[in-house]
Amino acid sequence: MDTRIPFAIKTDSGQVVAIDDVERGLRCECHCPSCHGRLVAKKGQIKEHHFAHHDASQQECLYAFETSVRLMLMEKLDDISVLNTPAKSVVFEGSLHEVSAPHFNIRVQRIAQDSLHGVPTAIYQLDGRSDYQIGLYLPPVHEKLIYPPEWLVAYSNSHRKTGVLGVRYGQFYLHMFNGARPKEIDTVSWMLKILSENPDCLVWLYHPGEARELMILAQSAEEQKRKLAAQMAAENARRAEEVRLHQRRVEQRRIEMHKRRAFTGHSVLIEEDDRSVEPKKVPPPVYCKHCKMMAPSTTFDGYCFRESCIRSRQHSSVPHLDKVRSHTTPYAMKKTSNIVGSALCPRCRTSMQKVGSIWWCKSCGTTQE
């Protein structure tokens, strides 16, 4: 086994000692704090000084380094005066949200505790912040801090302003034997320096701002849900209105089409009725046999009832003097009479008068040249 161990148990006294405090080799007279196997102190000129299991020790040891660091930290809790805290994030609805960023050079001082059960390993008061405290929890080495300790919920509920940090022993190994240790610093001081200056050696088990951040996130999520619900309701209302308007337009088009079809059908029926009705027979116009004018009705003999036509017929029923003369007057006399200026109306057969070069019938108004 090649695990480097910075601290061991002195066999004769049972005290936790650093590699700096013992002699080289088996003369260190120390054993492993985890498996209790015999250790050898390796204090060469090249590698950092450390303990290692003796070749005769055949037992596998998984937690030698972590156990040695934990035991030495338990001895030096009063010497912790500075802490660099890591960032803290919470998971809310599947997403990571930062509660606190890393903080450096936090001055602290250990204070007394009322109880040693169900509490952090040590409590530290923040300089200048009397209302806030930090609890340092040194878990058993096999506890990986994947899950919080059983006592944490009850403790955090009763100590809202006390943050709790867990120590990650495995991270110390990366810093303790990386060649960065100054020669003038001893192993215990180097361990405390690693704890104070490297936030990766600590993990938040409970942060005072965690509950507040979760409450803010919950309120924000609730507000977001309300906004989303309002948006969805508005969208559903908009879609419902669109559907209603669409249905209304469809119904209007249906009514208009029905009206057009009804009107078209009615027009067709009227047209068919018009075609089916025989046209009225208009009687031919009736003309008077005497005056040759259209008359609404006539006598049985075919004469109209106009007063002028009646007088004309009455007058024409008596032989005209000119007609009598035409039968009794010799030819020479008739010729002379016609030349002088007498004529019969071709319409009413009455005498016409000559006015200038125009012949005019006084009875019916007929004129001729």
CSV table of C-alpha atoms in Angstrom, one decimal:
chain,number,residue,atom,x,y,z
A,1,MET,CA,0.0,0.0,0.0
A,2,ASP,CA,1.4,3.4,-1.1
A,3,THR,CA,-1.1,5.8,0.6
A,4,ARG,CA,0.7,8.8,2.1
A,5,ILE,CA,-0.5,9.5,5.7
A,6,PRO,CA,0.3,12.9,7.3
A,7,PHE,CA,-0.8,12.0,10.8
A,8,ALA,CA,-0.6,8.9,12.9
A,9,ILE,CA,-1.4,7.5,16.4
A,10,LYS,CA,1.5,7.3,18.8
A,11,THR,CA,1.5,3.8,20.1
A,12,ASP,CA,2.7,4.4,23.6
A,13,SER,CA,0.6,7.5,24.3
A,14,GLY,CA,-2.4,7.3,21.9
A,15,GLN,CA,-1.9,10.9,20.8
A,16,VAL,CA,-2.4,12.1,17.3
A,17,VAL,CA,1.0,13.2,16.0
A,18,ALA,CA,2.3,14.7,12.7
A,19,ILE,CA,5.1,13.3,10.7
A,20,ASP,CA,7.2,16.3,11.9
A,21,ASP,CA,7.0,15.1,15.5
A,22,VAL,CA,8.5,11.6,15.2
A,23,GLU,CA,11.8,9.9,14.3
A,24,ARG,CA,12.5,8.3,10.9
A,25,GLY,CA,11.5,4.7,10.0
A,26,LEU,CA,10.0,2.3,12.5
A,27,ARG,CA,11.5,4.2,15.3
A,28,CYS,CA,8.4,6.5,15.0
A,29,GLU,CA,6.5,3.8,17.0
A,30,CYS,CA,3.2,4.8,15.4
A,31,HIS,CA,0.2,2.9,14.0
A,32,CYS,CA,-2.5,3.7,11.5
A,33,PRO,CA,-5.5,5.5,12.9
A,34,SER,CA,-7.8,3.6,10.6
A,35,CYS,CA,-6.6,0.0,10.4
A,36,HIS,CA,-4.2,0.2,13.5
A,37,GLY,CA,-1.5,-1.4,11.3
A,38,ARG,CA,2.2,-0.6,12.0
A,39,LEU,CA,3.4,2.6,10.2
A,40,VAL,CA,6.8,3.7,9.1
A,41,ALA,CA,7.9,7.3,9.0
A,42,LYS,CA,9.3,8.2,5.6
A,43,LYS,CA,11.3,11.4,5.9
A,44,GLY,CA,13.5,11.5,2.8
A,45,GLN,CA,15.1,14.3,0.9
A,46,ILE,CA,12.9,14.3,-2.2
A,47,LYS,CA,9.3,13.6,-1.4
A,48,GLU,CA,7.1,15.3,1.2
A,49,HIS,CA,7.5,13.6,4.6
A,50,HIS,CA,4.7,11.2,5.4
A,51,PHE,CA,3.7,7.9,7.1
A,52,ALA,CA,3.2,4.7,5.2
A,53,HIS,CA,2.1,1.2,6.1
A,54,HIS,CA,4.9,-1.2,7.0
A,55,ASP,CA,5.6,-4.0,4.4
A,56,ALA,CA,4.6,-6.6,7.0
A,57,SER,CA,1.1,-5.1,7.2
A,58,GLN,CA,-1.1,-7.1,4.8
A,59,GLN,CA,-4.4,-5.6,5.8
A,60,GLU,CA,-6.0,-3.3,3.1
A,61,CYS,CA,-6.6,0.2,4.5
A,62,LEU,CA,-9.1,2.4,2.6
A,63,TYR,CA,-9.4,5.4,4.9
A,64,ALA,CA,-6.0,5.9,6.4
A,65,PHE,CA,-5.5,9.4,5.0
A,66,GLU,CA,-9.0,10.6,5.7
A,67,THR,CA,-9.0,9.3,9.2
A,68,SER,CA,-5.7,10.9,10.0
A,69,VAL,CA,-6.8,14.3,8.8
A,70,ARG,CA,-10.2,14.0,10.6
A,71,LEU,CA,-8.4,13.2,13.9
A,72,MET,CA,-6.0,16.1,13.6
A,73,LEU,CA,-8.7,18.5,12.7
A,74,MET,CA,-10.7,17.4,15.8
A,75,GLU,CA,-7.6,18.3,17.8
A,76,LYS,CA,-7.2,21.8,16.1
A,77,LEU,CA,-10.7,23.1,15.9
A,78,ASP,CA,-9.9,26.0,18.2
A,79,ASP,CA,-7.0,27.1,15.8
A,80,ILE,CA,-9.3,27.7,12.8
A,81,SER,CA,-9.6,31.5,12.4
A,82,VAL,CA,-10.2,32.0,8.6
A,83,LEU,CA,-12.5,30.2,6.2
A,84,ASN,CA,-13.1,30.4,2.5
A,85,THR,CA,-16.6,29.3,1.8
A,86,PRO,CA,-17.7,27.6,-1.5
A,87,ALA,CA,-20.5,28.6,-3.7
A,88,LYS,CA,-24.0,27.3,-2.9
A,89,SER,CA,-26.7,26.3,-5.4
A,90,VAL,CA,-30.0,24.7,-5.0
A,91,VAL,CA,-32.0,22.6,-7.5
A,92,PHE,CA,-35.5,23.9,-8.2
A,93,GLU,CA,-37.7,22.2,-10.8
A,94,GLY,CA,-34.7,20.5,-12.4
A,95,SER,CA,-32.6,23.6,-12.7
A,96,LEU,CA,-29.6,24.8,-10.6
A,97,HIS,CA,-29.9,28.2,-9.0
A,98,GLU,CA,-27.1,30.0,-7.2
A,99,VAL,CA,-27.8,30.9,-3.6
A,100,SER,CA,-24.4,32.3,-2.8
A,101,ALA,CA,-21.1,32.9,-4.6
A,102,PRO,CA,-17.7,31.8,-3.0
A,103,HIS,CA,-16.6,34.1,-0.2
A,104,PHE,CA,-12.9,34.5,0.9
A,105,ASN,CA,-11.1,35.5,4.1
A,106,ILE,CA,-14.0,35.2,6.4
A,107,ARG,CA,-12.8,35.8,9.9
A,108,VAL,CA,-14.3,33.4,12.5
A,109,GLN,CA,-13.9,32.4,16.1
A,110,ARG,CA,-15.1,29.2,17.7
A,111,ILE,CA,-17.8,29.5,20.4
A,112,ALA,CA,-19.1,27.1,22.9
A,113,GLN,CA,-22.0,24.8,22.2
A,114,ASP,CA,-24.9,23.9,24.4
A,115,SER,CA,-25.2,20.3,23.2
A,116,LEU,CA,-22.9,17.8,21.4
A,117,HIS,CA,-25.6,15.6,19.9
A,118,GLY,CA,-27.5,16.4,16.7
A,119,VAL,CA,-25.3,19.5,16.1
A,120,PRO,CA,-22.3,20.4,14.0
A,121,THR,CA,-18.8,19.4,15.3
A,122,ALA,CA,-17.9,23.1,16.0
A,123,ILE,CA,-19.7,26.4,15.8
A,124,TYR,CA,-17.9,29.6,14.7
A,125,GLN,CA,-19.0,33.2,15.1
A,126,LEU,CA,-18.5,35.6,12.2
A,127,ASP,CA,-16.6,38.7,13.0
A,128,GLY,CA,-18.8,41.7,12.6
A,129,ARG,CA,-21.9,39.6,12.0
A,130,SER,CA,-23.2,38.5,15.4
A,131,ASP,CA,-26.5,37.3,14.0
A,132,TYR,CA,-24.9,34.7,11.7
A,133,GLN,CA,-22.8,31.7,12.6
A,134,ILE,CA,-21.1,28.8,10.7
A,135,GLY,CA,-21.2,25.2,11.8
A,136,LEU,CA,-18.3,22.9,10.8
A,137,TYR,CA,-19.2,19.3,10.5
A,138,LEU,CA,-16.5,16.6,10.4
A,139,PRO,CA,-18.4,13.5,9.2
A,140,PRO,CA,-17.2,9.9,9.6
A,141,VAL,CA,-14.7,9.1,6.9
A,142,HIS,CA,-17.0,6.6,5.2
A,143,GLU,CA,-19.7,9.2,4.9
A,144,LYS,CA,-19.4,10.9,1.5
A,145,LEU,CA,-21.8,13.7,2.2
A,146,ILE,CA,-23.9,12.7,-0.8
A,147,TYR,CA,-26.9,12.9,1.6
A,148,PRO,CA,-27.2,15.3,4.5
A,149,PRO,CA,-26.9,13.9,8.0
A,150,GLU,CA,-30.1,12.9,9.8
A,151,TRP,CA,-29.9,15.6,12.4
A,152,LEU,CA,-29.5,18.5,9.8
A,153,VAL,CA,-33.2,19.1,9.1
A,154,ALA,CA,-34.1,19.6,12.8
A,155,TYR,CA,-31.0,21.7,13.5
A,156,SER,CA,-31.5,24.0,10.5
A,157,ASN,CA,-35.2,24.5,11.4
A,158,SER,CA,-34.2,25.7,14.8
A,159,HIS,CA,-31.1,27.6,13.7
A,160,ARG,CA,-32.1,29.5,10.6
A,161,LYS,CA,-29.1,31.8,10.6
A,162,THR,CA,-26.4,29.2,11.2
A,163,GLY,CA,-24.9,27.8,8.0
A,164,VAL,CA,-23.4,24.3,8.1
A,165,LEU,CA,-20.3,23.3,6.2
A,166,GLY,CA,-19.1,19.7,5.8
A,167,VAL,CA,-15.4,18.8,5.4
A,168,ARG,CA,-14.3,16.8,2.4
A,169,TYR,CA,-11.2,14.9,3.5
A,170,GLY,CA,-10.4,13.5,0.1
A,171,GLN,CA,-9.7,17.1,-1.3
A,172,PHE,CA,-6.9,17.6,1.3
A,173,TYR,CA,-4.8,14.9,-0.4
A,174,LEU,CA,-4.7,16.9,-3.7
A,175,HIS,CA,-3.3,20.0,-1.9
A,176,MET,CA,-1.1,18.4,0.8
A,177,PHE,CA,1.2,16.4,-1.4
A,178,ASN,CA,1.3,18.5,-4.6
A,179,GLY,CA,4.7,20.1,-3.9
A,180,ALA,CA,3.4,23.5,-3.1
A,181,ARG,CA,4.1,23.3,0.6
A,182,PRO,CA,6.7,25.9,1.8
A,183,LYS,CA,9.6,24.3,3.7
A,184,GLU,CA,9.2,26.5,6.7
A,185,ILE,CA,5.6,25.5,7.4
A,186,ASP,CA,4.8,22.4,9.5
A,187,THR,CA,2.3,19.7,8.5
A,188,VAL,CA,-0.4,20.8,11.0
A,189,SER,CA,-0.2,24.4,9.9
A,190,TRP,CA,-0.2,23.3,6.3
A,191,MET,CA,-3.4,21.3,6.9
A,192,LEU,CA,-5.1,24.3,8.5
A,193,LYS,CA,-4.0,26.6,5.6
A,194,ILE,CA,-5.5,24.1,3.1
A,195,LEU,CA,-8.8,24.2,5.0
A,196,SER,CA,-8.8,28.0,5.2
A,197,GLU,CA,-7.8,28.8,1.7
A,198,ASN,CA,-9.4,26.1,-0.5
A,199,PRO,CA,-13.2,26.2,-0.7
A,200,ASP,CA,-13.2,22.8,-2.5
A,201,CYS,CA,-12.4,21.2,0.9
A,202,LEU,CA,-15.8,22.3,2.2
A,203,VAL,CA,-19.3,21.8,1.0
A,204,TRP,CA,-22.5,23.6,2.1
A,205,LEU,CA,-24.9,21.2,3.9
A,206,TYR,CA,-27.2,24.1,4.8
A,207,HIS,CA,-27.0,27.8,3.8
A,208,PRO,CA,-29.1,30.4,5.6
A,209,GLY,CA,-30.1,31.9,2.2
A,210,GLU,CA,-31.3,28.6,0.8
A,211,ALA,CA,-34.8,28.8,2.3
A,212,ARG,CA,-35.2,32.4,1.1
A,213,GLU,CA,-33.9,31.6,-2.4
A,214,LEU,CA,-36.3,28.6,-2.6
A,215,MET,CA,-39.2,30.8,-1.5
A,216,ILE,CA,-38.3,33.4,-4.1
A,217,LEU,CA,-38.0,30.8,-6.8
A,218,ALA,CA,-41.3,29.3,-5.7
A,219,GLN,CA,-43.0,32.7,-5.8
A,220,SER,CA,-41.4,33.4,-9.2
A,221,ALA,CA,-42.5,30.0,-10.5
A,222,GLU,CA,-46.0,30.6,-9.2
A,223,GLU,CA,-46.1,34.0,-10.8
A,224,GLN,CA,-44.8,32.5,-14.0
A,225,LYS,CA,-47.5,29.9,-13.9
A,226,ARG,CA,-50.2,32.5,-13.3
A,227,LYS,CA,-48.9,34.5,-16.3
A,228,LEU,CA,-48.7,31.4,-18.4
A,229,ALA,CA,-52.2,30.4,-17.3
A,230,ALA,CA,-53.4,34.0,-18.2
A,231,GLN,CA,-51.7,33.8,-21.5
A,232,MET,CA,-53.2,30.4,-22.2
A,233,ALA,CA,-56.6,31.6,-21.2
A,234,ALA,CA,-56.2,34.7,-23.5
A,235,GLU,CA,-55.0,32.5,-26.3
A,236,ASN,CA,-57.9,30.0,-25.8
A,237,ALA,CA,-60.3,32.9,-25.7
A,238,ARG,CA,-58.8,34.3,-28.9
A,239,ARG,CA,-59.0,31.0,-30.6
A,240,ALA,CA,-62.6,30.5,-29.4
A,241,GLU,CA,-63.5,34.0,-30.7
A,242,GLU,CA,-61.9,33.1,-34.1
A,243,VAL,CA,-63.9,29.8,-34.2
A,244,ARG,CA,-67.1,31.7,-33.3
A,245,LEU,CA,-66.5,34.4,-36.0
A,246,HIS,CA,-65.6,31.6,-38.5
A,247,GLN,CA,-68.8,29.8,-37.7
A,248,ARG,CA,-70.7,33.0,-37.9
A,249,ARG,CA,-69.3,33.7,-41.3
A,250,VAL,CA,-70.0,30.2,-42.4
A,251,GLU,CA,-73.6,30.5,-41.2
A,252,GLN,CA,-74.0,33.9,-43.0
A,253,ARG,CA,-72.7,32.4,-46.2
A,254,ARG,CA,-75.1,29.5,-45.8
A,255,ILE,CA,-78.0,31.8,-45.3
A,256,GLU,CA,-77.0,34.0,-48.2
A,257,MET,CA,-76.6,31.0,-50.4
A,258,HIS,CA,-80.0,29.7,-49.3
A,259,LYS,CA,-81.6,33.1,-50.1
A,260,ARG,CA,-79.9,33.2,-53.5
A,261,ARG,CA,-81.1,29.7,-54.2
A,262,ALA,CA,-84.6,30.5,-53.1
A,263,PHE,CA,-84.6,33.7,-55.1
A,264,THR,CA,-83.2,31.9,-58.2
A,265,GLY,CA,-85.8,29.1,-57.8
A,266,HIS,CA,-88.6,31.7,-57.4
A,267,SER,CA,-87.4,33.5,-60.5
A,268,VAL,CA,-87.4,30.3,-62.4
A,269,LEU,CA,-90.9,29.5,-61.3
A,270,ILE,CA,-92.1,32.9,-62.2
A,271,GLU,CA,-90.4,32.6,-65.6
A,272,GLU,CA,-91.9,29.2,-66.1
A,273,ASP,CA,-95.3,30.5,-65.0
A,274,ASP,CA,-94.9,33.4,-67.5
A,275,ARG,CA,-94.1,30.9,-70.2
A,276,SER,CA,-97.0,28.7,-69.3
A,277,VAL,CA,-99.6,31.5,-69.4
A,278,GLU,CA,-100.9,32.2,-72.9
A,279,PRO,CA,-100.6,35.8,-74.0
A,280,LYS,CA,-103.8,37.8,-74.0
A,281,LYS,CA,-105.3,38.2,-77.4
A,282,VAL,CA,-105.6,41.8,-78.2
A,283,PRO,CA,-108.6,42.5,-80.5
A,284,PRO,CA,-107.7,44.3,-83.8
A,285,PRO,CA,-108.4,48.0,-83.8
A,286,VAL,CA,-111.8,49.0,-85.0
A,287,TYR,CA,-112.1,51.8,-87.6
A,288,CYS,CA,-115.2,53.8,-88.4
A,289,LYS,CA,-116.5,53.1,-91.9
A,290,HIS,CA,-117.4,56.7,-92.4
A,291,CYS,CA,-114.5,58.8,-90.9
A,292,LYS,CA,-111.9,56.0,-91.1
A,293,MET,CA,-110.7,56.8,-87.6
A,294,MET,CA,-110.0,54.3,-84.8
A,295,ALA,CA,-113.0,53.9,-82.4
A,296,PRO,CA,-113.3,52.0,-79.1
A,297,SER,CA,-116.7,50.8,-80.3
A,298,THR,CA,-118.9,51.1,-83.4
A,299,THR,CA,-122.5,50.6,-84.3
A,300,PHE,CA,-123.8,47.5,-85.9
A,301,ASP,CA,-123.3,49.1,-89.3
A,302,GLY,CA,-119.6,49.9,-88.5
A,303,TYR,CA,-119.9,53.6,-87.7
A,304,CYS,CA,-118.4,55.4,-84.7
A,305,PHE,CA,-120.1,57.5,-82.1
A,306,ARG,CA,-118.2,60.7,-82.7
A,307,GLU,CA,-120.4,63.7,-82.9
A,308,SER,CA,-118.5,65.1,-85.8
A,309,CYS,CA,-118.8,61.8,-87.6
A,310,ILE,CA,-122.5,61.6,-86.8
A,311,ARG,CA,-123.2,65.1,-88.2
A,312,SER,CA,-121.1,64.3,-91.2
A,313,ARG,CA,-123.1,61.2,-91.9
A,314,GLN,CA,-126.4,63.0,-91.4
A,315,HIS,CA,-125.3,65.7,-93.8
A,316,SER,CA,-124.0,63.3,-96.4
A,317,SER,CA,-127.3,61.3,-96.4
A,318,VAL,CA,-129.0,64.3,-98.2
A,319,PRO,CA,-127.7,64.6,-101.8
A,320,HIS,CA,-125.5,67.6,-102.1
A,321,LEU,CA,-126.4,70.3,-104.3
A,322,ASP,CA,-123.3,69.8,-106.3
A,323,LYS,CA,-124.1,66.2,-106.8
A,324,VAL,CA,-127.6,67.1,-108.0
A,325,ARG,CA,-126.1,69.6,-110.3
A,326,SER,CA,-123.7,67.1,-111.6
A,327,HIS,CA,-126.6,65.0,-112.8
A,328,THR,CA,-128.8,67.8,-114.1
A,329,THR,CA,-126.3,70.4,-115.3
A,330,PRO,CA,-124.9,70.1,-118.8
A,331,TYR,CA,-121.3,69.2,-119.2
A,332,ALA,CA,-120.2,72.6,-120.1
A,333,MET,CA,-121.8,74.0,-116.9
A,334,LYS,CA,-120.2,71.4,-114.7
A,335,LYS,CA,-116.8,72.1,-116.0
A,336,THR,CA,-117.2,75.8,-115.4
A,337,SER,CA,-118.5,75.2,-111.9
A,338,ASN,CA,-115.5,73.0,-110.9
A,339,ILE,CA,-113.1,75.5,-112.2
A,340,VAL,CA,-114.6,78.3,-110.2
A,341,GLY,CA,-113.8,76.8,-106.8
A,342,SER,CA,-115.9,74.1,-105.4
A,343,ALA,CA,-114.7,70.7,-104.1
A,344,LEU,CA,-115.8,67.8,-101.9
A,345,CYS,CA,-113.9,66.6,-98.9
A,346,PRO,CA,-112.5,63.2,-99.7
A,347,ARG,CA,-113.1,62.2,-96.1
A,348,CYS,CA,-116.5,63.4,-95.0
A,349,ARG,CA,-117.8,64.2,-98.5
A,350,THR,CA,-118.8,67.7,-97.5
A,351,SER,CA,-118.0,70.9,-99.3
A,352,MET,CA,-114.5,72.3,-98.9
A,353,GLN,CA,-113.6,75.9,-99.0
A,354,LYS,CA,-110.5,77.3,-100.8
A,355,VAL,CA,-108.3,79.5,-98.8
A,356,GLY,CA,-105.6,80.8,-101.1
A,357,SER,CA,-104.2,77.7,-102.8
A,358,ILE,CA,-105.4,75.2,-100.0
A,359,TRP,CA,-108.7,73.4,-99.8
A,360,TRP,CA,-110.1,73.2,-96.3
A,361,CYS,CA,-113.0,71.1,-94.9
A,362,LYS,CA,-114.9,72.9,-92.3
A,363,SER,CA,-116.5,69.8,-91.0
A,364,CYS,CA,-113.5,67.4,-90.4
A,365,GLY,CA,-110.6,69.9,-90.9
A,366,THR,CA,-109.1,68.0,-93.8
A,367,THR,CA,-106.8,70.1,-96.0
A,368,GLN,CA,-105.4,69.5,-99.5
A,369,GLU,CA,-103.8,71.5,-102.2
